[in-house]
Structure formats: C-alpha cells, structure tokens
XYZ file of C-alpha atoms in Angstrom:
381
model
C -1.570 5.571 -20.064
C -1.190 9.192 -20.859
C -1.640 7.948 -24.790
C -5.753 5.512 -23.403
C -6.174 9.109 -21.418
C -6.373 11.396 -24.185
C -8.208 8.999 -26.582
C -10.820 8.305 -23.488
C -10.911 12.752 -23.594
C -11.382 12.705 -26.880
C -14.311 10.088 -26.727
C -15.850 12.825 -24.384
C -15.521 15.863 -26.021
C -16.657 14.186 -28.485
C -19.774 12.405 -27.323
C -20.262 16.088 -25.230
C -19.753 17.996 -29.232
C -21.861 15.656 -30.899
C -24.219 16.837 -33.954
C -26.486 14.375 -33.706
C -26.852 15.601 -30.494
C -26.416 20.160 -30.714
C -28.166 20.069 -34.071
C -31.117 19.078 -36.122
C -30.270 16.220 -39.523
C -27.745 17.216 -42.030
C -26.510 20.011 -40.344
C -22.896 19.532 -39.061
C -20.571 21.733 -37.083
C -18.829 22.847 -39.771
C -22.190 24.863 -41.535
C -22.268 26.994 -38.579
C -18.661 28.368 -39.506
C -19.751 30.931 -42.356
C -19.771 34.879 -41.602
C -23.870 35.577 -41.331
C -23.615 38.935 -39.878
C -22.301 40.715 -36.914
C -20.599 37.692 -34.685
C -21.448 35.399 -37.394
C -23.536 32.668 -36.106
C -23.186 31.839 -32.270
C -20.290 29.900 -31.432
C -18.903 28.248 -28.094
C -16.129 29.867 -27.986
C -17.885 32.954 -27.135
C -18.840 31.914 -23.830
C -15.459 32.772 -22.381
C -15.124 36.659 -22.962
C -18.424 36.062 -19.905
C -16.017 35.916 -17.676
C -14.040 39.051 -18.071
C -16.784 40.469 -18.488
C -18.799 38.707 -15.300
C -15.483 39.633 -13.460
C -16.431 43.667 -14.688
C -19.999 43.382 -13.625
C -18.825 42.264 -9.910
C -16.708 45.188 -10.338
C -19.072 47.445 -10.663
C -21.110 45.922 -8.337
C -19.160 46.729 -5.719
C -18.788 50.805 -6.836
C -22.215 50.983 -6.922
C -23.751 49.310 -3.438
C -21.060 51.913 -2.023
C -21.264 54.561 -4.040
C -24.843 54.415 -4.609
C -26.579 52.544 -2.950
C -25.865 52.788 0.872
C -26.357 55.859 0.080
C -29.866 56.401 -1.221
C -30.365 53.889 2.140
C -29.030 56.625 4.287
C -31.066 58.725 2.426
C -34.177 56.818 3.702
C -33.354 56.068 6.958
C -31.632 52.242 7.507
C -29.566 52.429 9.838
C -25.518 51.506 9.292
C -25.185 48.779 11.675
C -25.513 45.745 11.821
C -27.651 43.422 14.290
C -26.878 43.908 18.553
C -24.608 41.677 19.519
C -24.825 38.524 22.311
C -23.075 38.664 24.756
C -20.663 36.472 25.149
C -20.951 32.944 26.638
C -19.012 29.826 25.646
C -21.832 27.800 27.068
C -24.710 28.584 25.322
C -23.052 29.218 22.953
C -21.778 26.253 22.263
C -25.865 25.044 22.255
C -26.454 27.085 19.673
C -23.582 25.457 17.685
C -23.676 22.052 18.285
C -27.261 21.197 19.063
C -30.162 24.171 18.883
C -30.520 27.854 18.282
C -34.028 26.966 18.878
C -33.886 25.399 22.322
C -37.783 23.911 24.439
C -38.484 25.056 27.436
C -36.589 22.093 29.543
C -33.652 23.153 27.514
C -34.266 26.619 29.078
C -34.519 25.846 33.305
C -31.425 23.606 32.834
C -29.643 26.083 31.200
C -31.139 28.328 33.399
C -30.412 26.554 36.708
C -26.835 26.009 34.954
C -25.761 29.473 34.715
C -27.523 31.016 37.306
C -29.659 33.198 34.522
C -33.732 33.980 34.473
C -35.010 32.144 32.128
C -35.994 34.278 29.990
C -32.085 37.044 29.283
C -31.568 33.273 28.183
C -34.562 33.434 26.099
C -33.768 36.797 24.819
C -29.749 35.755 24.209
C -30.471 32.948 22.059
C -32.700 35.832 19.981
C -29.728 38.066 19.833
C -28.219 34.881 19.025
C -30.001 34.018 16.031
C -30.458 38.152 14.761
C -26.244 38.041 14.256
C -26.154 35.686 11.964
C -28.911 37.330 9.815
C -27.008 39.708 7.056
C -27.759 44.127 8.452
C -30.815 45.552 6.385
C -28.854 48.148 5.084
C -26.950 44.878 3.067
C -29.630 43.794 1.644
C -31.362 46.679 0.820
C -27.751 47.965 -1.291
C -28.086 43.387 -2.688
C -31.908 44.165 -4.205
C -31.060 47.928 -5.201
C -28.735 46.461 -7.656
C -30.473 43.153 -8.382
C -32.954 45.892 -9.062
C -31.345 48.182 -11.101
C -29.771 45.542 -13.238
C -33.157 43.708 -14.250
C -34.896 47.410 -15.016
C -32.114 48.301 -17.604
C -31.882 45.192 -18.934
C -35.359 44.513 -19.756
C -35.504 47.864 -21.254
C -32.815 46.717 -23.252
C -34.245 43.119 -24.321
C -37.906 45.068 -24.850
C -36.515 47.778 -27.267
C -34.104 45.502 -28.849
C -37.221 43.102 -29.284
C -39.237 45.835 -30.414
C -37.388 46.349 -33.959
C -36.589 42.050 -33.829
C -38.929 40.040 -36.781
C -39.248 37.307 -34.103
C -41.359 39.351 -31.363
C -43.854 40.269 -33.639
C -44.420 36.627 -35.460
C -42.723 33.794 -33.792
C -42.381 31.275 -36.428
C -39.488 34.072 -38.008
C -37.534 31.312 -34.745
C -37.738 29.103 -36.528
C -36.756 30.081 -40.067
C -33.936 29.273 -42.335
C -32.977 27.602 -38.442
C -29.895 27.363 -37.889
C -28.669 29.446 -40.392
C -29.452 32.747 -38.388
C -26.821 35.022 -38.402
C -26.337 36.365 -34.620
C -26.323 40.379 -34.568
C -24.204 42.507 -32.645
C -27.608 43.778 -30.190
C -28.405 40.440 -29.800
C -25.235 39.232 -28.337
C -25.266 41.794 -26.060
C -28.177 40.938 -24.987
C -27.369 37.193 -24.587
C -23.724 38.058 -23.045
C -25.058 40.160 -20.745
C -28.340 38.008 -18.756
C -25.349 35.191 -18.653
C -22.335 37.257 -17.035
C -24.542 38.604 -14.697
C -26.100 35.217 -13.681
C -22.500 34.512 -13.340
C -21.260 37.877 -11.645
C -24.312 35.717 -8.638
C -21.761 33.311 -9.332
C -18.920 35.086 -8.286
C -20.541 37.244 -5.392
C -21.975 34.039 -3.680
C -18.785 32.954 -1.865
C -17.942 36.945 -0.607
C -21.610 37.965 0.135
C -22.731 37.020 3.858
C -23.838 33.500 3.351
C -27.920 33.217 3.849
C -30.012 29.732 4.602
C -31.141 29.750 0.837
C -27.136 29.617 -0.568
C -27.047 26.142 -2.071
C -30.471 26.654 -3.504
C -30.074 30.251 -5.218
C -26.261 28.150 -6.108
C -27.769 25.356 -7.899
C -30.952 27.985 -9.335
C -27.283 30.446 -10.730
C -25.966 27.273 -12.528
C -29.215 25.682 -14.262
C -29.887 29.773 -15.370
C -26.453 29.452 -16.781
C -26.944 26.277 -18.543
C -29.538 27.308 -19.713
C -28.533 30.298 -21.224
C -25.196 28.521 -22.458
C -27.640 25.137 -24.087
C -29.294 28.000 -25.993
C -27.043 30.482 -27.386
C -24.633 26.604 -28.390
C -27.003 25.223 -30.331
C -28.763 29.216 -31.725
C -32.354 29.063 -30.188
C -30.840 32.717 -29.212
C -34.269 34.068 -31.275
C -36.375 32.514 -28.719
C -34.252 32.708 -25.274
C -34.449 36.482 -25.606
C -38.810 36.233 -25.947
C -37.949 33.707 -22.584
C -35.878 36.610 -20.863
C -37.434 39.222 -21.622
C -40.870 37.722 -20.456
C -39.274 36.596 -17.039
C -37.710 40.013 -16.873
C -40.581 41.366 -17.293
C -41.410 40.687 -13.239
C -38.246 40.051 -11.330
C -37.460 44.608 -11.620
C -40.517 44.755 -9.665
C -40.225 41.662 -6.827
C -36.812 43.522 -5.720
C -39.060 47.191 -5.952
C -41.073 45.785 -3.522
C -38.017 44.612 -1.262
C -36.347 47.696 -1.099
C -39.986 49.191 0.119
C -40.589 46.109 2.331
C -36.392 47.098 4.005
C -37.175 51.121 4.224
C -40.635 50.021 5.725
C -43.269 52.550 2.834
C -45.256 49.978 3.615
C -47.860 50.825 1.616
C -45.951 51.048 -1.433
C -44.383 47.660 -0.801
C -48.310 45.973 -0.780
C -48.727 48.172 -3.943
C -45.340 47.051 -5.668
C -46.583 43.417 -4.243
C -50.194 42.945 -6.354
C -48.229 45.045 -9.384
C -45.568 42.345 -9.367
C -48.369 39.214 -8.597
C -50.777 40.721 -11.945
C -47.518 40.722 -14.074
C -46.045 37.076 -12.924
C -49.725 35.960 -13.069
C -50.355 37.032 -16.762
C -46.192 36.388 -17.838
C -45.551 33.000 -16.509
C -49.774 31.484 -16.804
C -50.542 33.351 -20.163
C -47.972 34.646 -22.046
C -45.860 31.768 -21.436
C -47.603 29.330 -22.437
C -49.670 30.295 -24.978
C -46.705 32.144 -27.092
C -43.427 30.600 -26.408
C -44.224 26.723 -25.836
C -46.793 27.057 -28.362
C -43.581 28.163 -31.052
C -40.848 26.216 -28.737
C -43.090 22.430 -28.991
C -45.807 23.409 -31.948
C -44.822 26.052 -34.976
C -41.171 24.525 -34.123
C -42.406 20.755 -34.660
C -44.077 21.839 -37.841
C -40.850 24.218 -39.185
C -37.640 22.012 -38.339
C -38.664 19.169 -36.084
C -38.398 17.626 -33.319
C -33.982 16.498 -32.343
C -32.319 15.323 -29.383
C -31.461 18.913 -28.663
C -35.111 19.914 -29.212
C -36.386 17.472 -26.775
C -34.327 18.870 -24.162
C -34.841 22.110 -24.019
C -38.563 22.196 -24.272
C -37.628 19.220 -21.726
C -36.891 21.702 -19.775
C -39.224 24.736 -21.176
C -41.945 22.771 -19.413
C -40.555 22.028 -15.837
C -40.646 25.981 -15.517
C -43.984 26.210 -16.339
C -45.647 23.665 -13.869
C -42.531 26.058 -11.622
C -44.486 28.778 -12.968
C -47.739 27.180 -11.990
C -46.220 26.884 -8.220
C -45.131 29.865 -7.400
C -49.086 31.599 -8.811
C -50.292 29.755 -5.952
C -48.049 30.124 -3.611
C -48.585 33.955 -4.849
C -52.342 33.726 -3.865
C -52.131 31.869 -1.344
C -50.314 34.042 0.449
C -51.645 37.232 -0.959
C -55.093 35.838 0.210
C -54.299 34.867 3.992
C -52.756 38.194 4.263
C -55.637 39.860 2.344
C -57.428 38.088 5.284
C -55.779 38.552 8.119
C -54.995 42.259 7.147
C -58.314 43.837 7.135
C -57.953 46.820 9.769
C -61.103 48.222 11.358
C -61.220 51.865 10.714
C -63.919 54.272 12.037
C -66.683 53.724 10.079
C -65.768 51.416 8.097
C -63.390 47.945 6.996
C -60.159 48.644 4.719
C -58.631 45.308 3.538
C -54.846 46.510 3.111
C -51.741 43.933 2.576
C -50.358 42.765 5.801
C -46.182 43.642 5.729
C -44.565 41.394 3.302
C -41.880 41.145 5.583
C -42.811 36.716 5.890
C -43.305 36.586 2.159
C -40.386 38.005 1.692
C -38.338 35.705 3.741
C -39.665 32.071 3.271
C -41.744 32.933 -0.869
C -38.280 34.255 -1.764
C -35.856 31.631 -1.278
C -38.225 28.679 -2.944
C -38.403 31.026 -5.789
C -35.046 32.956 -6.585
C -35.808 35.295 -9.161
C -33.776 35.111 -12.368
C -34.672 35.178 -16.575
C -34.092 31.721 -16.873
C -36.086 30.787 -13.586
C -34.846 27.611 -13.525
C -33.123 25.956 -10.768
C -36.005 23.766 -11.685
C -33.041 21.502 -11.221
C -32.767 21.906 -8.015
C -36.062 22.562 -5.705
C -36.546 24.019 -9.931
C-alpha cells in the first residue's frame, strides 16, 4: 500500500513539474540550475522564503495600524468607537439571525404585537443591529491606510527598478534569450515582496472583521498569488514586473479615495476618484492591451513560440483584460449617474459635482478587488 501511494505521489509530482508544460521545447529544469547572476534563475524553492516574510509583513501591518494609522485617523476626526449596540432582545435576534435582516411590513406588524413595541422602534432596532455587524470606520481607515502605504511604496520601487531595466523601454527584451534570463537582486526583491504582501492579506482575512466580500477577496488573493507564483516559476518575471507596476499605478489612488471618504473630505475624495478613474482607464484599456498583451501574444510568439504554459499565461492575461473592460464600464456608469444626480444648484450657476462615493466604495470596490495581478477572474474574475 505504501509503495503504491508513493508511486502515485511520484506520478503526480512529475505531472505537476512536467518540463513539457512549464518550459519551451528542448529546455529542461537542469538547464536552469546554472549560477546566472544575483540569485541565479528563478526556482520554485525560492517561494518558500515568502512565508516568513509574509508573517513579518503582517506584523509590520499590526504595528503600523496601531502606532501610525490610528493616530492619523483620530487626528482627522474619526471616532474610536464602534457602532451603536442594539438593545439585547432574544426574539428579534432570532429573527435577525435565522429569518431576515430586512423584515417586511407584515413581519414588522407581527413583531410589534408580539413584543408590544412600536413598529418604528423595531425598524430602528434592525437598523442598529445591521450596523453592529459592519466594521467601524476607524478599522476601515487603518486597513486602507496600510494598503495605500504599501501600494504607493511598491509602485515607487517598481518605477525606480523598471526605469533602469531594458525591457521597460523595449518589451522585446522580455523574451530575449528566454528562459535563460538571470534573476537580479532587485527583481527578486520586487517579486517576493509583492507575493509576501498578498500572502499576508490571506492571513489577515481570518483575523480581520469578517465582511460580506470575504469569499470574493479570498479567491482574489488566491488567484493573485497563483499568477505571481506561476510567472516566477517559469521565469516570465520580466513581463510580470510590467504587469504588477501597471496595476499598482491606480491601486494606491483607490485607497487614497477611500481614506478621504472615511475622513469625510468629500472634495478630496471626488478629486481622487476622478484621477483614479482616468488612470485606471488609460492603464487598463490603453497601455495594458497595446503594450503588455502585444508583447505576451505577438512578440513572444515571434521570438520563442507557443508552448503549454505560454497558452495558459496568455489566457489568464486575456481574462484579465475582459475584466478591465467590465470594471471600466462600471466605473464610467457609476460616475455618470453620480454626476447626473449630484448637480447642485447654487445662486447664479449650476456646479456639477460627484455625489458621495460611499455607495461606490462599498459596492463597486467589493466587486473589483484591487491588486497587482487582479485576477479574481477565476472567481468573480
């Protein structure tokens, strides 16, 4: 039995690491064992260093939120208090948990007779009870400030790194001598930090306040981790850095808009949202298809030709482009409706102004989790 299990495990392991799938024709894993420069060539065992680093990132986040983000939140007027606690009531709690969080008129009347409460009082109880499950604004502010800080720092690092990289100016360099492209220290740090950050988000999901988008975000983080790991193992890291930096360009603006919204700086929130929308559309509908997809589909075909993992890699990138189109449409539609509804008449003029982004940042953001390789295309993505 043990021999059979070992044999089956060996077959599975061989299938997972099949050179015919991962590497171009006539290339083997042994060929990538050479020294190269810096860290040599990307290897699967490098990924193991991510886990202690992710734990470290998570620890830094806890310290950041407590000693930096929280004082900033208090400074801008966000109260250190949770939502109003609903009055304990076993009957209403049972209805809330087991039946509905939004009782209709008929049920409200029945509860009113049963408890001898006014209908308005019961409606108020359900409203407070719903709010009780929502994360406090202070918590959301601290989480967004942490993500904003990381996205901004990693974007600045990515621009600085890519500025001196030949493939940033000539995307054909992404495939020159592929897969024999040595892994430099800067590239290694960039990739591993991005991967460690998303692993830390996976950890924190189980300790943070549970939200209604838990499953969506879980699958999103899992897909992001999968794509970064996938591109690292088969050494598509050069084009991978372009994709990560391109997505980071708008992610920190999204978090900045959320911070302004939580702090009730509405004009700043609206301005940041407009800037975010413009950069999102330009990068995801312009630069991404005509720069990234052009090199992964056409230049790579010309220089190295297709092979199994090439097809999968490009398939995921194309799915991502479809999502970019959908998300851009949602942004444009929501912004347009907000602009139409938000026209405020002032003496002597009409000044169009975007309405509050609260509804946008609670509905749209749940359906579009930001991230470098935003490939929740495997779930909602």
